[in-house]
Amino acid sequence: MTRKRHGLAALAAAALLASACGNVIDAQNQAKSGSDHGGEGKLLRVAIFGGSWEKGIRQSVITPFEKETGIRVQAEIGTSTVTLGKLRQSPDAVDVALLDSGVSETARAEKLVATLPQDKIPALPELADRAKLRDREGIWALTMGYWALGLAYNSEKVKTPPTSWDDLWAPANAGKVAIPAPATTGGLPLALLAAGHAEAKGDTDLAPGLTKLRDLNAVSFFDSSGAASNLLQSGEAAVAAHYNSGAWPLADQGLPIKWVAPKEGALAADSRWHVTAKARNVEAAYKFLDFASRKQAQEGLVKTIYLAPANTTAVIPETVRGRMPYGPDGSLDDLLYVDWEMINKNKSKWTDAWTRTVPR
């Protein structure tokens, strides 16, 4: 090979190397900026829950959103507390975060989620007023749907179906009951209910409720919705203070599990969409929240994970009306709503009191 050809070969190799390095840098920049192959294909990182919730959210929200917008969604699966931990460690860990009530307020107090510009979410007027979480700076979260703590039971093992919270203490159910621990969404609200302060504001005395729970002959204090479902599925518990969204999927599997809203009212909770304070793909995040708040997406969540819709135009089919958190003939107004800021303020103190008082 002549010296000229050697020179041309060297130039070609250098060009290839430069191109390869450029591609690597472009790929790194794309990953850093949140873009996915450029153009309309933006990558949106969304934190959601697992299990039946993941299936329902993918089917009703994520897949049709991707199809309509061309934006690719990368789902990050985890509980509310796991997602909160990720955001505390890295505020830009995800663009959109799904968080339960209670955890949601904590994220806002720690400035981990952003105020939402109302003109970016056209579906906003269709949402119930209570589904738009506000503070002095504006709306900062949108409810995806409502669920509630009520009474789940095994219809083959429980001869008299429960209708009241008092039925947890019925002699026939002694040694067969499971209730949520204070680390769960329903734990401290249940203690407040037992103390007669389900909708209390400000500081309140939890001691009477803890004493009442101590006297409950419970077989288990569960730390997650999945754990409650496992207790019912295995037969270890025949009655549980459980969530409608966790109990009805067991019935879908053919198990003899039913759920009722107590006559005094079920304890309301909701799961909320947030745009994180350090989101990389903010515009796509707004589009996602708008899509998830629309009538079609909300109706899908009603049918898949039995959430009461936040969108006031959504229609609840008769086939699932009985599985709503307020029962077949109720509405959002029939639920009992707790003051999460008050609970969060007292959470450490009340959890310590629970630990000292309730377990045997």
PDB file of N, CA and C in Angstrom, residues 71-151:
ATOM      1  N   ILE A  71     -45.414   9.959  22.699  1.00  0.00           N
ATOM      2  CA  ILE A  71     -44.474  10.081  23.822  1.00  0.00           C
ATOM      3  C   ILE A  71     -44.330   8.715  24.482  1.00  0.00           C
ATOM      4  N   ARG A  72     -43.110   8.253  24.627  1.00  0.00           N
ATOM      5  CA  ARG A  72     -42.888   6.953  25.253  1.00  0.00           C
ATOM      6  C   ARG A  72     -42.811   7.098  26.762  1.00  0.00           C
ATOM      7  N   VAL A  73     -43.568   6.270  27.472  1.00  0.00           N
ATOM      8  CA  VAL A  73     -43.603   6.310  28.934  1.00  0.00           C
ATOM      9  C   VAL A  73     -42.748   5.189  29.506  1.00  0.00           C
ATOM     10  N   GLN A  74     -41.837   5.570  30.370  1.00  0.00           N
ATOM     11  CA  GLN A  74     -41.034   4.601  31.111  1.00  0.00           C
ATOM     12  C   GLN A  74     -41.612   4.513  32.510  1.00  0.00           C
ATOM     13  N   ALA A  75     -42.296   3.418  32.816  1.00  0.00           N
ATOM     14  CA  ALA A  75     -42.941   3.260  34.116  1.00  0.00           C
ATOM     15  C   ALA A  75     -41.944   2.820  35.169  1.00  0.00           C
ATOM     16  N   GLU A  76     -41.918   3.525  36.280  1.00  0.00           N
ATOM     17  CA  GLU A  76     -41.084   3.175  37.429  1.00  0.00           C
ATOM     18  C   GLU A  76     -42.018   2.624  38.502  1.00  0.00           C
ATOM     19  N   ILE A  77     -41.900   1.343  38.811  1.00  0.00           N
ATOM     20  CA  ILE A  77     -42.842   0.684  39.706  1.00  0.00           C
ATOM     21  C   ILE A  77     -42.379   0.768  41.159  1.00  0.00           C
ATOM     22  N   GLY A  78     -43.291   1.174  42.046  1.00  0.00           N
ATOM     23  CA  GLY A  78     -42.958   1.251  43.464  1.00  0.00           C
ATOM     24  C   GLY A  78     -44.117   1.809  44.261  1.00  0.00           C
ATOM     25  N   THR A  79     -44.044   1.701  45.559  1.00  0.00           N
ATOM     26  CA  THR A  79     -45.067   2.267  46.429  1.00  0.00           C
ATOM     27  C   THR A  79     -44.861   3.772  46.566  1.00  0.00           C
ATOM     28  N   SER A  80     -45.820   4.430  47.186  1.00  0.00           N
ATOM     29  CA  SER A  80     -45.694   5.873  47.422  1.00  0.00           C
ATOM     30  C   SER A  80     -44.444   6.206  48.228  1.00  0.00           C
ATOM     31  N   THR A  81     -44.198   5.436  49.277  1.00  0.00           N
ATOM     32  CA  THR A  81     -43.046   5.728  50.133  1.00  0.00           C
ATOM     33  C   THR A  81     -41.729   5.477  49.413  1.00  0.00           C
ATOM     34  N   VAL A  82     -41.703   4.476  48.537  1.00  0.00           N
ATOM     35  CA  VAL A  82     -40.490   4.220  47.749  1.00  0.00           C
ATOM     36  C   VAL A  82     -40.229   5.387  46.805  1.00  0.00           C
ATOM     37  N   THR A  83     -41.274   5.858  46.137  1.00  0.00           N
ATOM     38  CA  THR A  83     -41.118   6.986  45.216  1.00  0.00           C
ATOM     39  C   THR A  83     -40.698   8.237  45.966  1.00  0.00           C
ATOM     40  N   LEU A  84     -41.295   8.472  47.132  1.00  0.00           N
ATOM     41  CA  LEU A  84     -40.899   9.629  47.944  1.00  0.00           C
ATOM     42  C   LEU A  84     -39.421   9.544  48.307  1.00  0.00           C
ATOM     43  N   GLY A  85     -38.959   8.362  48.668  1.00  0.00           N
ATOM     44  CA  GLY A  85     -37.550   8.181  48.988  1.00  0.00           C
ATOM     45  C   GLY A  85     -36.651   8.478  47.804  1.00  0.00           C
ATOM     46  N   LYS A  86     -37.067   8.047  46.612  1.00  0.00           N
ATOM     47  CA  LYS A  86     -36.287   8.327  45.408  1.00  0.00           C
ATOM     48  C   LYS A  86     -36.183   9.826  45.155  1.00  0.00           C
ATOM     49  N   LEU A  87     -37.292  10.538  45.322  1.00  0.00           N
ATOM     50  CA  LEU A  87     -37.301  11.978  45.078  1.00  0.00           C
ATOM     51  C   LEU A  87     -36.461  12.720  46.109  1.00  0.00           C
ATOM     52  N   ARG A  88     -36.476  12.230  47.335  1.00  0.00           N
ATOM     53  CA  ARG A  88     -35.633  12.859  48.356  1.00  0.00           C
ATOM     54  C   ARG A  88     -34.156  12.713  48.016  1.00  0.00           C
ATOM     55  N   GLN A  89     -33.810  11.570  47.465  1.00  0.00           N
ATOM     56  CA  GLN A  89     -32.414  11.306  47.114  1.00  0.00           C
ATOM     57  C   GLN A  89     -32.030  11.993  45.805  1.00  0.00           C
ATOM     58  N   SER A  90     -32.970  12.008  44.859  1.00  0.00           N
ATOM     59  CA  SER A  90     -32.709  12.605  43.550  1.00  0.00           C
ATOM     60  C   SER A  90     -33.997  13.251  43.045  1.00  0.00           C
ATOM     61  N   PRO A  91     -34.166  14.557  43.235  1.00  0.00           N
ATOM     62  CA  PRO A  91     -35.424  15.229  42.901  1.00  0.00           C
ATOM     63  C   PRO A  91     -35.869  15.109  41.439  1.00  0.00           C
ATOM     64  N   ASP A  92     -34.941  14.736  40.550  1.00  0.00           N
ATOM     65  CA  ASP A  92     -35.315  14.562  39.144  1.00  0.00           C
ATOM     66  C   ASP A  92     -35.405  13.077  38.761  1.00  0.00           C
ATOM     67  N   ALA A  93     -35.634  12.215  39.750  1.00  0.00           N
ATOM     68  CA  ALA A  93     -35.672  10.770  39.496  1.00  0.00           C
ATOM     69  C   ALA A  93     -36.765  10.387  38.515  1.00  0.00           C
ATOM     70  N   VAL A  94     -37.912  11.072  38.581  1.00  0.00           N
ATOM     71  CA  VAL A  94     -39.013  10.846  37.639  1.00  0.00           C
ATOM     72  C   VAL A  94     -39.623  12.194  37.286  1.00  0.00           C
ATOM     73  N   ASP A  95     -40.417  12.196  36.217  1.00  0.00           N
ATOM     74  CA  ASP A  95     -41.104  13.424  35.793  1.00  0.00           C
ATOM     75  C   ASP A  95     -42.489  13.534  36.424  1.00  0.00           C
ATOM     76  N   VAL A  96     -43.170  12.406  36.512  1.00  0.00           N
ATOM     77  CA  VAL A  96     -44.520  12.340  37.078  1.00  0.00           C
ATOM     78  C   VAL A  96     -44.521  11.312  38.196  1.00  0.00           C
ATOM     79  N   ALA A  97     -45.125  11.660  39.324  1.00  0.00           N
ATOM     80  CA  ALA A  97     -45.168  10.740  40.465  1.00  0.00           C
ATOM     81  C   ALA A  97     -46.604  10.513  40.903  1.00  0.00           C
ATOM     82  N   LEU A  98     -46.972   9.251  41.043  1.00  0.00           N
ATOM     83  CA  LEU A  98     -48.264   8.877  41.611  1.00  0.00           C
ATOM     84  C   LEU A  98     -48.036   8.588  43.091  1.00  0.00           C
ATOM     85  N   LEU A  99     -48.706   9.367  43.953  1.00  0.00           N
ATOM     86  CA  LEU A  99     -48.528   9.240  45.397  1.00  0.00           C
ATOM     87  C   LEU A  99     -49.885   9.187  46.080  1.00  0.00           C
ATOM     88  N   ASP A 100     -49.967   8.407  47.136  1.00  0.00           N
ATOM     89  CA  ASP A 100     -51.205   8.329  47.909  1.00  0.00           C
ATOM     90  C   ASP A 100     -51.364   9.545  48.804  1.00  0.00           C
ATOM     91  N   SER A 101     -52.602   9.814  49.187  1.00  0.00           N
ATOM     92  CA  SER A 101     -52.874  10.857  50.168  1.00  0.00           C
ATOM     93  C   SER A 101     -52.067  10.567  51.421  1.00  0.00           C
ATOM     94  N   GLY A 102     -51.593  11.600  52.050  1.00  0.00           N
ATOM     95  CA  GLY A 102     -50.700  11.459  53.199  1.00  0.00           C
ATOM     96  C   GLY A 102     -49.262  11.607  52.762  1.00  0.00           C
ATOM     97  N   VAL A 103     -48.802  10.727  51.901  1.00  0.00           N
ATOM     98  CA  VAL A 103     -47.455  10.838  51.327  1.00  0.00           C
ATOM     99  C   VAL A 103     -47.397  12.049  50.395  1.00  0.00           C
ATOM    100  N   SER A 104     -48.495  12.280  49.688  1.00  0.00           N
ATOM    101  CA  SER A 104     -48.594  13.409  48.770  1.00  0.00           C
ATOM    102  C   SER A 104     -48.334  14.733  49.489  1.00  0.00           C
ATOM    103  N   GLU A 105     -48.983  14.940  50.626  1.00  0.00           N
ATOM    104  CA  GLU A 105     -48.795  16.174  51.392  1.00  0.00           C
ATOM    105  C   GLU A 105     -47.356  16.334  51.860  1.00  0.00           C
ATOM    106  N   THR A 106     -46.722  15.229  52.201  1.00  0.00           N
ATOM    107  CA  THR A 106     -45.316  15.280  52.628  1.00  0.00           C
ATOM    108  C   THR A 106     -44.425  15.736  51.479  1.00  0.00           C
ATOM    109  N   ALA A 107     -44.675  15.195  50.287  1.00  0.00           N
ATOM    110  CA  ALA A 107     -43.885  15.579  49.113  1.00  0.00           C
ATOM    111  C   ALA A 107     -44.040  17.059  48.805  1.00  0.00           C
ATOM    112  N   ARG A 108     -45.252  17.570  48.971  1.00  0.00           N
ATOM    113  CA  ARG A 108     -45.479  18.990  48.719  1.00  0.00           C
ATOM    114  C   ARG A 108     -44.768  19.841  49.778  1.00  0.00           C
ATOM    115  N   ALA A 109     -44.869  19.439  51.034  1.00  0.00           N
ATOM    116  CA  ALA A 109     -44.232  20.199  52.116  1.00  0.00           C
ATOM    117  C   ALA A 109     -42.719  20.265  51.934  1.00  0.00           C
ATOM    118  N   GLU A 110     -42.155  19.218  51.331  1.00  0.00           N
ATOM    119  CA  GLU A 110     -40.710  19.176  51.108  1.00  0.00           C
ATOM    120  C   GLU A 110     -40.311  19.749  49.751  1.00  0.00           C
ATOM    121  N   LYS A 111     -41.283  20.356  49.058  1.00  0.00           N
ATOM    122  CA  LYS A 111     -41.052  21.037  47.777  1.00  0.00           C
ATOM    123  C   LYS A 111     -40.509  20.092  46.698  1.00  0.00           C
ATOM    124  N   LEU A 112     -40.978  18.847  46.724  1.00  0.00           N
ATOM    125  CA  LEU A 112     -40.549  17.850  45.742  1.00  0.00           C
ATOM    126  C   LEU A 112     -41.487  17.776  44.544  1.00  0.00           C
ATOM    127  N   VAL A 113     -42.662  18.413  44.659  1.00  0.00           N
ATOM    128  CA  VAL A 113     -43.615  18.435  43.545  1.00  0.00           C
ATOM    129  C   VAL A 113     -43.988  19.878  43.237  1.00  0.00           C
ATOM    130  N   ALA A 114     -44.336  20.128  41.984  1.00  0.00           N
ATOM    131  CA  ALA A 114     -44.481  21.493  41.491  1.00  0.00           C
ATOM    132  C   ALA A 114     -45.936  21.952  41.420  1.00  0.00           C
ATOM    133  N   THR A 115     -46.121  23.262  41.396  1.00  0.00           N
ATOM    134  CA  THR A 115     -47.425  23.857  41.136  1.00  0.00           C
ATOM    135  C   THR A 115     -47.753  23.659  39.660  1.00  0.00           C
ATOM    136  N   LEU A 116     -49.025  23.378  39.348  1.00  0.00           N
ATOM    137  CA  LEU A 116     -49.432  23.063  37.976  1.00  0.00           C
ATOM    138  C   LEU A 116     -50.059  24.279  37.284  1.00  0.00           C
ATOM    139  N   PRO A 117     -49.586  24.631  36.096  1.00  0.00           N
ATOM    140  CA  PRO A 117     -50.215  25.722  35.347  1.00  0.00           C
ATOM    141  C   PRO A 117     -51.561  25.256  34.790  1.00  0.00           C
ATOM    142  N   GLN A 118     -52.640  25.918  35.163  1.00  0.00           N
ATOM    143  CA  GLN A 118     -53.969  25.450  34.815  1.00  0.00           C
ATOM    144  C   GLN A 118     -54.233  25.464  33.312  1.00  0.00           C
ATOM    145  N   ASP A 119     -53.580  26.365  32.589  1.00  0.00           N
ATOM    146  CA  ASP A 119     -53.818  26.439  31.145  1.00  0.00           C
ATOM    147  C   ASP A 119     -53.176  25.281  30.387  1.00  0.00           C
ATOM    148  N   LYS A 120     -52.345  24.492  31.059  1.00  0.00           N
ATOM    149  CA  LYS A 120     -51.692  23.348  30.422  1.00  0.00           C
ATOM    150  C   LYS A 120     -52.498  22.057  30.572  1.00  0.00           C
ATOM    151  N   ILE A 121     -53.588  22.117  31.348  1.00  0.00           N
ATOM    152  CA  ILE A 121     -54.366  20.903  31.622  1.00  0.00           C
ATOM    153  C   ILE A 121     -55.828  21.179  31.284  1.00  0.00           C
ATOM    154  N   PRO A 122     -56.218  21.038  30.030  1.00  0.00           N
ATOM    155  CA  PRO A 122     -57.576  21.365  29.595  1.00  0.00           C
ATOM    156  C   PRO A 122     -58.683  20.603  30.316  1.00  0.00           C
ATOM    157  N   ALA A 123     -58.386  19.399  30.819  1.00  0.00           N
ATOM    158  CA  ALA A 123     -59.416  18.590  31.481  1.00  0.00           C
ATOM    159  C   ALA A 123     -59.704  19.056  32.910  1.00  0.00           C
ATOM    160  N   LEU A 124     -58.969  20.029  33.383  1.00  0.00           N
ATOM    161  CA  LEU A 124     -59.080  20.465  34.776  1.00  0.00           C
ATOM    162  C   LEU A 124     -60.517  20.822  35.195  1.00  0.00           C
ATOM    163  N   PRO A 125     -61.276  21.563  34.390  1.00  0.00           N
ATOM    164  CA  PRO A 125     -62.631  21.929  34.811  1.00  0.00           C
ATOM    165  C   PRO A 125     -63.561  20.736  35.025  1.00  0.00           C
ATOM    166  N   GLU A 126     -63.229  19.583  34.451  1.00  0.00           N
ATOM    167  CA  GLU A 126     -64.082  18.407  34.595  1.00  0.00           C
ATOM    168  C   GLU A 126     -63.860  17.676  35.915  1.00  0.00           C
ATOM    169  N   LEU A 127     -62.804  18.014  36.620  1.00  0.00           N
ATOM    170  CA  LEU A 127     -62.487  17.324  37.871  1.00  0.00           C
ATOM    171  C   LEU A 127     -63.290  17.902  39.033  1.00  0.00           C
ATOM    172  N   ALA A 128     -63.673  17.018  39.957  1.00  0.00           N
ATOM    173  CA  ALA A 128     -64.328  17.475  41.182  1.00  0.00           C
ATOM    174  C   ALA A 128     -63.401  18.436  41.915  1.00  0.00           C
ATOM    175  N   ASP A 129     -63.967  19.382  42.615  1.00  0.00           N
ATOM    176  CA  ASP A 129     -63.154  20.394  43.279  1.00  0.00           C
ATOM    177  C   ASP A 129     -62.184  19.760  44.269  1.00  0.00           C
ATOM    178  N   ARG A 130     -62.624  18.741  45.003  1.00  0.00           N
ATOM    179  CA  ARG A 130     -61.752  18.107  45.987  1.00  0.00           C
ATOM    180  C   ARG A 130     -60.621  17.321  45.331  1.00  0.00           C
ATOM    181  N   ALA A 131     -60.733  17.074  44.014  1.00  0.00           N
ATOM    182  CA  ALA A 131     -59.696  16.340  43.289  1.00  0.00           C
ATOM    183  C   ALA A 131     -58.560  17.247  42.833  1.00  0.00           C
ATOM    184  N   LYS A 132     -58.708  18.545  43.058  1.00  0.00           N
ATOM    185  CA  LYS A 132     -57.665  19.502  42.699  1.00  0.00           C
ATOM    186  C   LYS A 132     -57.057  20.026  43.991  1.00  0.00           C
ATOM    187  N   LEU A 133     -55.911  19.484  44.359  1.00  0.00           N
ATOM    188  CA  LEU A 133     -55.268  19.826  45.627  1.00  0.00           C
ATOM    189  C   LEU A 133     -54.604  21.197  45.503  1.00  0.00           C
ATOM    190  N   ARG A 134     -54.917  22.090  46.425  1.00  0.00           N
ATOM    191  CA  ARG A 134     -54.455  23.476  46.338  1.00  0.00           C
ATOM    192  C   ARG A 134     -53.743  23.925  47.613  1.00  0.00           C
ATOM    193  N   ASP A 135     -52.885  24.908  47.426  1.00  0.00           N
ATOM    194  CA  ASP A 135     -52.364  25.691  48.536  1.00  0.00           C
ATOM    195  C   ASP A 135     -52.258  27.134  48.051  1.00  0.00           C
ATOM    196  N   ARG A 136     -51.538  27.963  48.751  1.00  0.00           N
ATOM    197  CA  ARG A 136     -51.473  29.384  48.387  1.00  0.00           C
ATOM    198  C   ARG A 136     -50.852  29.629  47.015  1.00  0.00           C
ATOM    199  N   GLU A 137     -50.005  28.697  46.604  1.00  0.00           N
ATOM    200  CA  GLU A 137     -49.320  28.875  45.325  1.00  0.00           C
ATOM    201  C   GLU A 137     -50.147  28.368  44.141  1.00  0.00           C
ATOM    202  N   GLY A 138     -51.174  27.559  44.422  1.00  0.00           N
ATOM    203  CA  GLY A 138     -52.002  27.042  43.339  1.00  0.00           C
ATOM    204  C   GLY A 138     -52.239  25.549  43.457  1.00  0.00           C
ATOM    205  N   ILE A 139     -52.695  24.950  42.355  1.00  0.00           N
ATOM    206  CA  ILE A 139     -52.962  23.516  42.333  1.00  0.00           C
ATOM    207  C   ILE A 139     -51.640  22.762  42.184  1.00  0.00           C
ATOM    208  N   TRP A 140     -51.432  21.746  43.017  1.00  0.00           N
ATOM    209  CA  TRP A 140     -50.160  21.019  42.987  1.00  0.00           C
ATOM    210  C   TRP A 140     -50.325  19.509  42.795  1.00  0.00           C
ATOM    211  N   ALA A 141     -51.543  19.001  42.791  1.00  0.00           N
ATOM    212  CA  ALA A 141     -51.771  17.573  42.555  1.00  0.00           C
ATOM    213  C   ALA A 141     -53.177  17.371  42.027  1.00  0.00           C
ATOM    214  N   LEU A 142     -53.357  16.309  41.230  1.00  0.00           N
ATOM    215  CA  LEU A 142     -54.671  15.956  40.697  1.00  0.00           C
ATOM    216  C   LEU A 142     -54.985  14.522  41.075  1.00  0.00           C
ATOM    217  N   THR A 143     -56.143  14.307  41.650  1.00  0.00           N
ATOM    218  CA  THR A 143     -56.538  12.964  42.055  1.00  0.00           C
ATOM    219  C   THR A 143     -56.783  12.078  40.841  1.00  0.00           C
ATOM    220  N   MET A 144     -56.167  10.901  40.843  1.00  0.00           N
ATOM    221  CA  MET A 144     -56.414   9.906  39.798  1.00  0.00           C
ATOM    222  C   MET A 144     -57.719   9.184  40.058  1.00  0.00           C
ATOM    223  N   GLY A 145     -58.017   8.933  41.342  1.00  0.00           N
ATOM    224  CA  GLY A 145     -59.240   8.243  41.707  1.00  0.00           C
ATOM    225  C   GLY A 145     -59.286   8.015  43.200  1.00  0.00           C
ATOM    226  N   TYR A 146     -60.480   7.703  43.688  1.00  0.00           N
ATOM    227  CA  TYR A 146     -60.691   7.518  45.125  1.00  0.00           C
ATOM    228  C   TYR A 146     -60.898   6.045  45.461  1.00  0.00           C
ATOM    229  N   TRP A 147     -60.381   5.643  46.614  1.00  0.00           N
ATOM    230  CA  TRP A 147     -60.577   4.314  47.157  1.00  0.00           C
ATOM    231  C   TRP A 147     -60.804   4.489  48.646  1.00  0.00           C
ATOM    232  N   ALA A 148     -61.090   3.416  49.352  1.00  0.00           N
ATOM    233  CA  ALA A 148     -61.433   3.609  50.755  1.00  0.00           C
ATOM    234  C   ALA A 148     -61.159   2.367  51.576  1.00  0.00           C
ATOM    235  N   LEU A 149     -60.932   2.592  52.866  1.00  0.00           N
ATOM    236  CA  LEU A 149     -60.810   1.512  53.834  1.00  0.00           C
ATOM    237  C   LEU A 149     -62.206   1.168  54.330  1.00  0.00           C
ATOM    238  N   GLY A 150     -62.585  -0.077  54.116  1.00  0.00           N
ATOM    239  CA  GLY A 150     -63.878  -0.558  54.570  1.00  0.00           C
ATOM    240  C   GLY A 150     -63.720  -1.950  55.148  1.00  0.00           C
ATOM    241  N   LEU A 151     -64.706  -2.792  54.945  1.00  0.00           N
ATOM    242  CA  LEU A 151     -64.699  -4.134  55.540  1.00  0.00           C
ATOM    243  C   LEU A 151     -64.701  -5.202  54.458  1.00  0.00           C
TER     244      LEU A 151
END
